[in-house]
Amino acid sequence: MAGALVDVKPTPILKEELDIVIPTIRNLDFLEMWRPFFEPYHLIIVQDGDPSRTIKVPDGFDYELYNRNDINRILGPKASCISFKDSACRCFGYLVSKKKYIFTIDDDCFVAKDPSGKEINALEQHIKNLLNPSTPLFFNTLYDPYREGADFVRGYPFSLREGVPTAVSHGLWLNIPDYDAPTQLAKPLERNTRFVDAVLTIPKGTLFPMCGMNLAFNRELIGPAMYFGLMGDGQPIGRYDDMWAGWCMKVICDHLGYGVKTGLPYIWHSKASNPFVNLKKEYNGIFWQEELIPFFQSAVLTKECTTVQQCYIELSKLVKAKLGKIDPYFLKLADAMVTWVEAWDELNGKVDVDQQ
Amino acid sequence: MAGALVDVKPTPILKEELDIVIPTIRNLDFLEMWRPFFEPYHLIIVQDGDPSRTIKVPDGFDYELYNRNDINRILGPKASCISFKDSACRCFGYLVSKKKYIFTIDDDCFVAKDPSGKEINALEQHIKNLLNPSTPLFFNTLYDPYREGADFVRGYPFSLREGVPTAVSHGLWLNIPDYDAPTQLAKPLERNTRFVDAVLTIPKGTLFPMCGMNLAFNRELIGPAMYFGLMGDGQPIGRYDDMWAGWCMKVICDHLGYGVKTGLPYIWHSKASNPFVNLKKEYNGIFWQEELIPFFQSAVLTKECTTVQQCYIELSKLVKAKLGKIDPYFLKLADAMVTWVEAWDELNGKVDVDQQ
């Protein structure tokens, strides 16, 4: 019932309502391949590393570009919450966007093909995922019930078939899979060739590893929770930026009743990062995540938290109280979480003024 | 790491350790198509309806067949827990099997083809699913990490990569999807044509609609929880047998730390049952499931329950205490759950003698 109605209509492209955020340190030649799909949209490019370098953007794209000097100028002392020399800097783009939706993609990701050989419009699939509801309260064995040719199966409670608003759409990667350094080292030749034609809702109460390579979200619903943490330059950890955001975001979505989808669309991830460099970045995270997962699995937000900002501040307090003992880094991170929300509210205006 | 090691070995066929259970009211011509895959195995045929009818089984298959007279003779007064004129009678086959694994399939299910046109050996895939661990504690975005070409992605805690034993493998259906009567009525022409090349673990704490059409399980791990309830003749409900078993089983697997997988393999489901007849059978269930789901979602078993039997008895008490007010049917069902476990122990010997 649901599927047919949704899919026979063309997917709205939301040209005026979506920004594409790209963190980079190099010329954006990769955009050439995306031109047919991305050209109608506005790009927010977050230049990492040396701000004196010039990043070339192919002609015809509409963009704004921020380097470290811009970030420092715009945020002042609050710029301390934005990572440097790590793709975590991308969340600055979420902060300065004025749009309802964000799609973020890495500059080593190209257009993938489906099994029929057709080029996949990743952004269109993300938009479909975000505009259709999620079903976190009960698992549907035919996956996304709102897709064409699918529905809720026998035994699915009718009261749950409206679903809940979708906050996040997590896309996947063909070719180079998103492995950690130990797995990269152990399986240097592994490539992901399996095209799984599914979109599904991550159930309520379940955590997952959110990868920032190919990710879209509803900024109005969940933006202030999409903070990518303190990583890279001056920090004892890297490559956990998207994971951190994913765990915080999922706890808050579960609390507020929003959905998170994973699966389609695929992009083509072109090159594996260096596993030795990655191991150095990930080293602490490999130990710490063993304590972070139980922490997030048991994190409970109080009923009084009714906005993303309130949830995020409460989570930062839990981080300080419960994770500080792992390493002083988490005390600093908890403070940065607060700074991030302050910066968000400063640039975006408070949405919960009546509750202050 | 995990995947390659598992998949390069041929899948053991477990000829001496697996029974195929088929509930039926007709000649089993459908077995001809399954001959290359099923012939090595022992079949347990549970004949529903008129016991004086003769069910023809194609030559060459090794089988035992039970009709209603056999069930009454073997179970005596306890036969009251086995449904009549409903495919729920299939669970009698689970009771009399002496094997470690069960595969159960409906007689209107045929061999499906994968997208390359190759015939799918559904049983082999179920065996793979059951012999590989499950990952209910954290979601892996590349689905089953133990499959060839897949692994755990970045951010997956290393301490959880061993997984847990798999108790149940839930397979899917191409062609006629497993819809309820209202959906069948609304979408009479819908066919499932989407082959989703994935196996995944249903996360801990998440319920799903388990369909009995194409299902395998580890009888040693979870057998006593696979009771298909009181349905059909003399009962106010039908077509909720597998759902009931699935909800009970999932709560118990979550409690005992076992995994439940869904996805591959597909079978070809040939014909839709009559939606008007189905509506009559499902009618009460459509209302009741709205209260059953919250009941199972919040059901907590005590630490003292360390065997499936203990869990199941405790669950029957919760059913009596909390669902009896919906309809007296649930009081009768709770009693039948106890009778089922008594019958199981009588035929299979108590596994938890030291705890009695």
XYZ file of C-alpha atoms in Angstrom:
712
model
C 0.000 0.000 0.000
C 2.683 2.408 1.099
C 5.332 1.504 -1.473
C 3.402 1.969 -4.675
C 2.153 5.396 -3.717
C 5.587 6.663 -2.885
C 7.604 5.309 -5.767
C 5.431 6.102 -8.757
C 5.948 9.788 -8.043
C 9.282 11.196 -9.159
C 11.591 11.794 -6.219
C 11.700 15.526 -5.396
C 15.261 16.695 -5.823
C 15.014 19.235 -2.981
C 17.376 21.535 -4.857
C 16.722 24.458 -2.516
C 16.624 22.396 0.618
C 19.826 20.367 0.560
C 23.531 21.163 0.851
C 26.335 18.805 -0.093
C 29.187 18.957 2.432
C 32.658 17.848 1.296
C 35.750 17.859 3.518
C 38.950 17.877 1.457
C 42.636 18.669 1.188
C 42.884 18.417 -2.602
C 41.425 19.658 -5.893
C 37.900 18.392 -6.343
C 38.302 16.626 -9.689
C 36.121 13.826 -8.332
C 33.140 16.142 -8.842
C 33.392 15.695 -12.631
C 31.952 12.214 -12.349
C 29.161 13.459 -10.070
C 28.315 16.454 -12.285
C 24.982 15.096 -13.640
C 23.776 14.441 -10.107
C 25.353 17.221 -7.988
C 25.364 20.259 -10.284
C 21.882 21.474 -9.272
C 22.920 21.645 -5.609
C 24.889 24.019 -3.459
C 28.193 22.635 -2.133
C 29.821 23.488 1.174
C 33.509 22.633 0.946
C 35.468 22.403 4.184
C 39.158 22.693 3.387
C 41.297 20.831 5.869
C 45.032 21.364 6.493
C 47.073 24.318 5.203
C 44.660 27.227 4.581
C 47.069 28.911 2.158
C 46.619 26.110 -0.368
C 44.178 26.703 -3.173
C 41.591 24.012 -3.781
C 40.343 23.889 -7.363
C 36.669 23.228 -7.918
C 35.519 22.276 -11.434
C 33.600 24.983 -13.303
C 29.847 25.107 -13.074
C 29.424 24.082 -9.458
C 27.817 26.441 -6.986
C 29.844 26.384 -3.775
C 31.159 28.134 -0.716
C 34.536 27.108 0.700
C 35.805 27.429 4.250
C 39.430 26.934 5.307
C 40.829 26.959 8.827
C 41.162 30.732 8.843
C 37.475 31.057 7.976
C 36.511 28.618 10.727
C 38.541 30.548 13.291
C 37.123 33.866 12.118
C 33.506 32.687 12.153
C 33.573 30.748 15.421
C 36.210 32.683 17.391
C 37.169 30.783 20.544
C 34.457 28.210 19.810
C 36.505 27.083 16.789
C 38.283 24.805 19.266
C 35.457 22.301 18.869
C 36.186 21.841 15.154
C 38.883 19.242 14.438
C 41.915 20.018 12.297
C 43.745 17.573 10.013
C 40.917 15.036 10.200
C 37.770 14.634 8.146
C 35.883 15.394 11.377
C 36.196 19.021 10.235
C 33.264 18.301 7.923
C 30.775 19.017 10.688
C 31.629 22.706 10.357
C 29.694 22.482 7.111
C 26.627 21.225 8.951
C 26.887 24.208 11.286
C 26.980 26.897 8.583
C 24.401 25.303 6.293
C 20.977 26.886 6.295
C 19.253 23.968 4.597
C 16.938 21.269 5.879
C 18.970 18.353 4.532
C 22.669 17.535 4.341
C 24.444 15.008 2.140
C 28.118 14.502 2.911
C 30.568 12.542 0.787
C 34.307 11.914 0.725
C 36.390 13.077 -2.216
C 37.618 9.541 -2.987
C 34.081 8.298 -3.595
C 32.814 7.908 -7.144
C 29.599 6.922 -8.878
C 28.895 3.196 -8.463
C 26.929 1.020 -10.857
C 24.034 -1.250 -10.002
C 24.116 -4.891 -11.186
C 22.428 -3.880 -14.457
C 25.314 -1.487 -15.168
C 23.298 1.655 -14.527
C 25.015 4.529 -12.738
C 23.559 5.011 -9.266
C 22.258 8.444 -8.326
C 23.270 8.138 -4.678
C 21.785 11.461 -3.691
C 18.369 10.588 -5.120
C 18.294 7.366 -3.076
C 19.294 9.234 0.098
C 16.459 11.679 -0.508
C 14.021 8.774 -0.930
C 15.299 7.262 2.304
C 14.927 10.549 4.183
C 11.471 11.380 2.819
C 10.020 7.961 3.621
C 9.377 6.946 7.223
C 11.480 4.502 9.252
C 10.336 1.472 11.229
C 12.573 1.174 14.316
C 10.011 -0.479 16.590
C 9.590 -3.820 14.806
C 11.680 -5.499 12.118
C 10.152 -6.016 8.667
C 11.617 -9.101 7.001
C 11.104 -7.688 3.487
C 13.205 -4.697 4.566
C 11.967 -1.167 3.763
C 8.174 -1.591 3.529
C 7.806 1.721 1.722
C 9.762 0.686 -1.368
C 8.010 -0.215 -4.574
C 7.148 -3.920 -4.611
C 7.428 -4.273 -0.848
C 5.148 -3.821 2.126
C 4.709 -4.872 5.730
C 4.546 -8.646 6.070
C 1.996 -10.739 7.949
C 2.351 -10.269 11.694
C 3.497 -6.645 11.498
C 1.317 -4.634 13.921
C -0.936 -2.262 12.023
C -0.494 0.502 14.586
C 3.201 0.696 13.698
C 2.793 0.940 9.925
C 2.861 4.720 9.796
C 6.462 4.563 10.891
C 8.430 7.469 12.353
C 10.275 10.383 10.712
C 13.639 9.431 9.231
C 16.570 11.436 10.555
C 19.555 9.692 8.946
C 20.290 7.731 5.752
C 23.564 5.767 5.886
C 24.825 4.638 2.474
C 27.335 1.888 1.711
C 30.428 1.371 -0.433
C 31.381 -0.939 -3.247
C 35.035 -1.771 -3.926
C 37.035 -0.683 -0.831
C 35.060 -1.588 2.291
C 35.220 0.578 5.382
C 37.479 -1.662 7.458
C 39.577 -0.766 10.482
C 43.378 -0.935 10.316
C 43.736 -4.478 11.740
C 41.249 -5.858 9.205
C 42.882 -3.855 6.390
C 46.238 -5.340 7.366
C 44.847 -8.869 7.532
C 42.831 -8.661 4.289
C 44.644 -6.177 2.047
C 43.004 -7.475 -1.117
C 39.417 -7.684 0.055
C 36.956 -5.747 -2.073
C 33.237 -5.388 -1.545
C 31.535 -6.701 -4.667
C 28.195 -7.641 -3.125
C 25.375 -5.318 -4.124
C 22.671 -5.800 -1.510
C 19.458 -4.305 -2.858
C 18.013 -3.263 0.479
C 17.309 -0.309 2.717
C 16.492 -1.067 6.312
C 15.846 0.694 9.573
C 18.337 0.094 12.370
C 16.034 -1.045 15.194
C 15.511 1.077 18.284
C 18.054 0.242 20.959
C 20.609 -1.086 18.462
C 23.906 0.686 17.811
C 25.811 0.520 14.516
C 29.069 1.871 13.090
C 28.067 4.989 11.152
C 30.509 5.827 8.371
C 30.726 9.453 7.227
C 31.805 8.646 3.669
C 28.312 8.526 2.132
C 25.801 9.914 4.558
C 22.687 12.069 4.522
C 20.544 13.481 7.289
C 17.695 15.765 8.137
C 19.508 18.716 9.663
C 16.333 20.159 11.158
C 15.565 16.941 12.994
C 19.008 15.858 14.162
C 21.669 18.399 13.066
C 22.948 19.398 16.547
C 23.732 15.729 17.293
C 25.914 15.308 14.194
C 29.071 16.554 15.866
C 32.126 14.634 14.659
C 34.134 15.158 17.844
C 37.756 16.074 18.501
C 40.040 14.128 16.198
C 43.339 14.481 14.400
C 45.763 17.330 15.124
C 46.521 17.553 18.851
C 44.163 14.715 19.761
C 45.013 11.167 20.833
C 42.657 9.608 18.285
C 41.470 9.772 14.683
C 39.056 7.870 12.421
C 36.423 7.682 15.148
C 34.735 10.958 14.204
C 31.814 9.420 12.349
C 31.542 6.549 14.843
C 31.238 9.014 17.725
C 28.593 11.005 15.882
C 26.736 7.788 15.014
C 26.581 6.527 18.571
C 25.493 9.896 20.011
C 22.999 10.414 17.191
C 21.470 6.928 17.551
C 20.905 7.281 21.292
C 19.195 10.622 20.669
C 17.106 9.361 17.721
C 15.933 6.442 19.874
C 15.021 8.862 22.640
C 13.180 11.315 20.381
C 11.492 8.688 18.206
C 13.346 9.259 14.922
C 14.532 6.599 12.502
C 17.937 5.720 11.061
C 18.254 3.796 7.799
C 21.182 1.938 6.290
C 21.790 0.150 2.994
C 21.301 1.758 -0.416
C 22.735 3.849 -1.986
C 26.181 2.537 -2.829
C 29.071 4.729 -3.922
C 32.346 3.435 -5.432
C 35.102 3.894 -2.835
C 38.238 4.189 -4.903
C 41.241 3.849 -2.682
C 42.097 2.295 0.641
C 43.821 4.580 3.104
C 47.186 3.448 4.484
C 46.588 0.794 7.147
C 49.770 1.653 9.065
C 48.795 5.316 9.303
C 45.271 4.238 10.207
C 46.494 1.952 12.974
C 48.284 4.873 14.586
C 45.108 6.971 14.448
C 42.813 4.186 15.597
C 45.081 2.694 18.247
C 43.434 4.254 21.295
C 39.977 3.909 19.814
C 40.349 0.149 19.485
C 40.647 -0.070 23.267
C 38.276 2.724 24.129
C 35.411 1.500 21.954
C 35.134 -1.578 24.176
C 33.967 0.758 26.945
C 32.165 3.249 24.726
C 29.728 0.701 23.322
C 28.420 -0.468 26.721
C 28.245 3.207 27.726
C 26.059 4.155 24.758
C 24.028 0.930 25.018
C 23.033 1.827 28.554
C 22.810 5.620 28.191
C 19.356 6.830 29.195
C 18.212 10.388 28.600
C 15.649 11.926 30.888
C 12.097 12.684 29.772
C 12.814 16.372 30.183
C 15.088 16.280 27.128
C 12.722 17.132 24.290
C 15.065 18.879 21.846
C 18.218 17.562 20.205
C 20.225 20.273 21.965
C 18.918 19.281 25.394
C 19.634 15.620 24.637
C 23.127 16.428 23.455
C 23.985 18.507 26.528
C 22.702 15.738 28.778
C 24.775 13.201 26.853
C 27.858 15.400 27.260
C 27.318 15.303 31.021
C 27.097 11.507 30.945
C 30.298 11.414 28.885
C 32.069 13.559 31.452
C 30.769 11.561 34.409
C 31.249 8.064 33.038
C 33.976 8.177 30.385
C 36.330 10.683 32.020
C 37.890 7.881 33.992
C 38.992 6.095 30.780
C 41.125 9.032 29.676
C 41.181 12.806 30.281
C 40.504 13.119 26.538
C 36.834 12.424 27.248
C 36.628 15.362 29.648
C 37.903 17.591 26.853
C 35.518 15.955 24.396
C 32.570 16.488 26.748
C 33.438 20.193 26.932
C 33.769 20.351 23.154
C 30.282 18.815 22.831
C 28.907 21.725 24.841
C 30.892 24.238 22.780
C 29.535 22.644 19.606
C 25.930 23.084 20.742
C 26.633 26.680 21.748
C 28.140 27.310 18.321
C 25.137 25.640 16.701
C 22.696 27.826 18.567
C 24.754 30.943 17.879
C 24.770 30.337 14.134
C 21.299 28.844 13.828
C 19.294 30.568 16.521
C 17.832 28.625 19.368
C 14.914 26.437 18.335
C 13.796 25.863 21.898
C 13.648 29.452 23.145
C 10.440 28.858 25.069
C 12.166 26.183 27.098
C 15.192 28.220 28.183
C 39.085 -12.777 8.613
C 36.109 -14.824 9.682
C 34.388 -15.053 6.313
C 37.147 -16.509 4.172
C 37.898 -19.306 6.593
C 34.309 -20.397 6.749
C 33.312 -20.231 3.121
C 36.237 -21.882 1.357
C 35.308 -25.148 3.046
C 32.384 -27.005 1.515
C 29.270 -26.685 3.647
C 28.697 -29.890 5.639
C 25.386 -31.335 4.598
C 24.615 -32.698 8.095
C 22.784 -35.649 6.529
C 22.585 -37.532 9.830
C 21.855 -34.473 11.933
C 18.931 -32.786 10.220
C 15.268 -33.637 9.657
C 13.002 -31.906 7.172
C 9.530 -31.327 8.630
C 6.616 -30.873 6.213
C 3.004 -30.276 7.267
C 0.568 -31.197 4.506
C -2.913 -32.224 3.463
C -2.014 -33.341 -0.071
C 0.261 -35.566 -2.142
C 3.823 -34.329 -1.943
C 4.518 -33.871 -5.641
C 6.349 -30.657 -4.785
C 9.227 -32.824 -3.549
C 10.128 -33.748 -7.145
C 11.623 -30.322 -7.676
C 13.541 -30.540 -4.394
C 14.834 -34.070 -5.077
C 18.481 -33.096 -5.777
C 18.608 -31.175 -2.497
C 16.347 -33.121 -0.115
C 16.853 -36.773 -1.101
C 19.807 -37.366 1.259
C 17.719 -36.294 4.262
C 15.086 -37.883 6.436
C 11.628 -36.313 6.154
C 9.049 -36.045 8.904
C 5.643 -35.525 7.324
C 2.835 -34.277 9.540
C -0.467 -35.042 7.834
C -3.143 -32.548 8.772
C -6.909 -33.051 8.402
C -8.661 -36.354 7.691
C -6.326 -39.158 8.864
C -7.992 -41.718 6.609
C -6.669 -39.974 3.511
C -3.534 -41.361 1.930
C -0.736 -38.897 1.217
C 1.505 -39.982 -1.659
C 5.214 -39.325 -1.287
C 7.384 -39.607 -4.414
C 9.608 -42.693 -4.560
C 13.121 -42.542 -3.207
C 12.518 -40.278 -0.230
C 13.204 -41.532 3.269
C 10.324 -40.476 5.511
C 8.083 -41.114 8.466
C 4.492 -39.844 8.356
C 2.206 -38.992 11.253
C -1.525 -38.358 10.947
C -3.901 -37.224 13.667
C -4.428 -40.777 14.920
C -0.666 -41.171 15.348
C -0.418 -37.890 17.227
C -3.240 -38.910 19.582
C -1.711 -42.356 20.127
C 1.805 -41.029 20.816
C 0.878 -38.076 23.023
C -2.307 -39.345 24.683
C -4.058 -36.514 26.543
C -1.124 -34.212 25.784
C -2.132 -34.328 22.100
C -4.439 -31.435 22.995
C -1.482 -29.070 22.574
C -1.057 -29.968 18.889
C -3.272 -27.939 16.549
C -5.604 -29.574 14.028
C -6.515 -28.184 10.594
C -3.735 -25.605 10.703
C -0.110 -25.753 9.673
C 0.693 -25.229 13.363
C 0.545 -29.044 13.526
C 4.062 -29.024 12.088
C 5.586 -28.572 15.534
C 4.656 -32.195 16.275
C 7.479 -33.038 13.868
C 9.922 -31.033 15.976
C 8.820 -33.027 19.013
C 9.392 -36.495 17.520
C 12.617 -35.663 15.692
C 15.803 -36.959 17.271
C 18.108 -34.717 15.246
C 20.073 -31.614 16.126
C 18.692 -29.457 13.293
C 15.259 -28.969 11.753
C 14.348 -27.476 8.389
C 10.638 -26.926 7.817
C 9.047 -25.965 4.521
C 5.533 -25.605 3.152
C 4.353 -27.833 0.316
C 3.599 -24.871 -1.955
C 7.210 -23.724 -1.896
C 9.498 -24.523 -4.814
C 13.134 -24.023 -5.754
C 13.896 -20.361 -6.469
C 16.598 -19.052 -8.782
C 19.227 -16.476 -7.957
C 19.702 -13.479 -10.303
C 22.217 -15.479 -12.364
C 19.546 -18.126 -13.022
C 21.113 -20.741 -10.759
C 18.782 -22.892 -8.662
C 19.112 -22.051 -4.980
C 19.892 -24.853 -2.563
C 17.871 -23.357 0.274
C 18.825 -26.036 2.752
C 22.546 -25.523 2.195
C 22.181 -21.805 2.908
C 20.184 -22.493 6.082
C 22.948 -24.840 7.248
C 25.553 -22.129 6.582
C 23.449 -19.666 8.541
C 23.077 -22.061 11.474
C 26.733 -23.131 11.587
C 28.066 -19.576 11.530
C 27.661 -17.321 14.568
C 25.201 -14.451 14.893
C 25.862 -10.864 15.939
C 22.835 -9.635 17.909
C 24.692 -7.153 20.131
C 25.809 -4.619 17.503
C 24.698 -4.106 13.907
C 27.196 -4.741 11.102
C 26.466 -2.519 8.113
C 27.923 -5.041 5.621
C 25.423 -7.583 7.010
C 26.668 -11.096 7.888
C 30.370 -10.579 8.669
C 31.086 -14.292 8.326
C 30.177 -14.496 4.638
C 32.858 -14.680 1.987
C 33.882 -11.188 0.926
C 32.528 -9.547 4.060
C 33.781 -8.817 7.535
C 33.192 -6.544 10.494
C 33.456 -2.890 9.536
C 35.445 -0.122 11.223
C 33.991 0.701 14.633
C 32.742 -2.810 15.374
C 33.998 -3.725 18.862
C 36.591 -6.492 18.675
C 35.263 -8.211 21.782
C 31.985 -8.903 19.973
C 33.467 -10.415 16.809
C 33.246 -13.993 17.982
C 29.474 -13.668 17.842
C 27.028 -15.982 19.583
C 25.593 -19.378 18.591
C 22.879 -19.185 15.955
C 19.576 -20.768 16.954
C 17.301 -19.857 14.033
C 17.641 -19.171 10.295
C 14.606 -17.467 8.760
C 14.459 -17.682 4.963
C 12.438 -15.514 2.585
C 10.153 -15.950 -0.420
C 10.195 -14.811 -4.008
C 6.950 -14.470 -5.984
C 4.083 -14.512 -3.436
C 5.089 -12.458 -0.393
C 3.913 -13.421 3.066
C 1.265 -10.729 3.458
C -1.684 -10.633 5.836
C -5.231 -10.725 4.508
C -5.816 -6.938 4.442
C -2.613 -6.404 2.433
C -3.466 -9.335 0.145
C -6.869 -7.779 -0.484
C -5.387 -4.353 -1.161
C -2.527 -5.589 -3.384
C -3.735 -8.775 -5.049
C -1.169 -8.578 -7.824
C 1.935 -7.783 -5.810
C 4.799 -10.215 -6.294
C 8.163 -10.148 -4.595
C 10.787 -9.929 -7.324
C 13.578 -8.320 -5.300
C 16.433 -10.692 -4.542
C 18.271 -9.175 -1.586
C 21.650 -10.874 -1.316
C 21.981 -10.613 2.455
C 21.818 -12.547 5.677
C 21.583 -10.538 8.848
C 21.141 -11.012 12.550
C 17.984 -9.608 14.104
C 19.395 -7.437 16.890
C 18.868 -8.319 20.539
C 15.685 -6.745 21.883
C 14.059 -6.511 18.442
C 11.020 -8.578 17.489
C 10.181 -9.673 13.950
C 7.426 -11.604 12.186
C 8.787 -15.150 11.838
C 7.234 -17.037 8.936
C 7.175 -20.847 9.116
C 7.225 -21.384 5.351
C 11.014 -21.623 4.976
C 12.621 -21.933 8.367
C 15.488 -23.803 10.006
C 16.638 -24.027 13.582
C 18.986 -25.730 15.995
C 16.650 -28.055 17.856
C 19.158 -28.694 20.627
C 19.513 -24.995 21.345
C 15.944 -23.771 20.978
C 13.593 -26.680 20.115
C 11.304 -26.470 23.170
C 10.534 -22.817 22.331
C 9.384 -23.635 18.795
C 5.804 -24.378 19.769
C 3.349 -23.177 17.139
C 0.467 -22.671 19.559
C -3.224 -23.490 19.384
C -4.618 -22.599 15.981
C -7.258 -23.762 13.533
C -9.944 -26.281 14.471
C -11.797 -25.235 17.641
C -9.655 -22.128 18.145
C -10.585 -18.475 17.619
C -7.489 -17.778 15.496
C -5.312 -19.114 12.687
C -2.222 -17.997 10.740
C -0.507 -16.743 13.887
C 1.215 -20.041 14.683
C 4.630 -19.090 13.356
C 4.292 -15.532 14.654
C 3.587 -16.794 18.158
C 6.552 -19.162 17.995
C 8.761 -16.372 16.658
C 7.912 -13.928 19.420
C 8.350 -16.513 22.191
C 11.536 -17.842 20.616
C 13.073 -14.381 20.175
C 12.491 -13.368 23.789
C 14.126 -16.618 24.898
C 17.062 -16.355 22.464
C 17.700 -12.811 23.704
C 17.624 -14.051 27.281
C 19.916 -17.027 26.680
C 22.300 -15.241 24.313
C 21.489 -17.025 21.050
C 21.217 -15.456 17.604
C 18.433 -15.309 15.012
C 19.195 -14.670 11.348
C 16.952 -13.618 8.485
C 17.450 -13.136 4.755
C 18.837 -15.792 2.418
C 17.814 -18.369 1.327
C 14.842 -17.626 -0.881
C 12.298 -20.214 -1.939
C 9.681 -19.707 -4.693
C 6.277 -19.380 -3.055
C 3.870 -20.559 -5.714
C 0.368 -19.617 -4.735
C -1.329 -17.062 -2.578
C -3.837 -18.431 -0.110
C -7.384 -17.079 -0.266
C -7.462 -13.620 1.340
C -11.114 -13.942 2.406
C -10.454 -17.226 4.192
C -7.314 -15.700 5.666
C -9.174 -12.672 6.964
C -11.506 -14.950 8.888
C -8.554 -16.782 10.442
C -6.555 -13.658 11.177
C -9.414 -11.461 12.323
C -8.837 -11.770 16.085
C -5.082 -11.765 15.647
C -5.135 -8.401 13.945
C -6.517 -6.878 17.144
C -4.654 -9.073 19.592
C -1.219 -8.527 18.070
C -1.443 -4.869 19.060
C -1.293 -6.017 22.681
C 0.957 -9.024 22.101
C 3.837 -6.997 20.689
C 4.142 -4.637 23.693
C 3.809 -7.711 25.919
C 6.716 -9.515 24.259
C 8.755 -6.311 23.961
C 8.608 -5.847 27.708
C 8.722 -9.516 28.784
C 11.653 -10.099 31.122
C 12.718 -13.582 32.181
C 14.418 -14.071 35.517
C 18.091 -14.976 35.831
C 17.089 -18.333 37.255
C 15.833 -19.434 33.835
C 18.874 -21.079 32.308
C 17.270 -23.697 30.046
C 14.825 -23.227 27.211
C 12.236 -25.252 29.124
C 12.540 -23.047 32.208
C 12.273 -19.924 30.045
C 9.235 -21.294 28.243
C 7.404 -22.205 31.452
C 8.111 -18.759 32.855
C 6.840 -17.182 29.643
C 3.649 -19.272 29.866
C 3.065 -17.843 33.345
C 3.505 -14.302 32.014
C 1.064 -15.108 29.198
C -1.497 -16.314 31.714
C -1.021 -13.342 34.027
C -0.883 -10.576 31.442
C -2.714 -11.759 28.319
C -5.569 -13.673 29.932
C -7.505 -10.421 30.255
C -7.501 -9.937 26.458
C -9.363 -13.191 25.878
C -9.799 -16.515 27.713
C -8.066 -18.070 24.688
C -4.730 -16.980 26.158
C -5.410 -18.888 29.396
C -5.924 -22.011 27.308
C -2.828 -21.208 25.251
C -0.733 -20.729 28.399
C -1.829 -24.173 29.601
C -1.018 -25.657 26.190
C 2.477 -24.142 26.402
C 3.030 -26.087 29.615
C 1.614 -29.268 28.067
C 3.947 -28.824 25.091
C 7.024 -28.620 27.314
C 5.852 -31.672 29.263
C 5.397 -33.542 25.983
C 8.833 -32.385 24.840
C 10.499 -33.644 27.993
C 8.571 -36.919 27.858
C 9.684 -37.659 24.317
C 13.165 -36.180 24.528
C 14.240 -36.740 28.124
C 14.884 -33.814 30.400
C 18.058 -31.964 29.516
C 18.178 -30.117 32.805
C 17.864 -33.030 35.219
C 20.439 -31.605 37.620
C 18.326 -28.515 38.073
C 15.058 -30.253 38.919
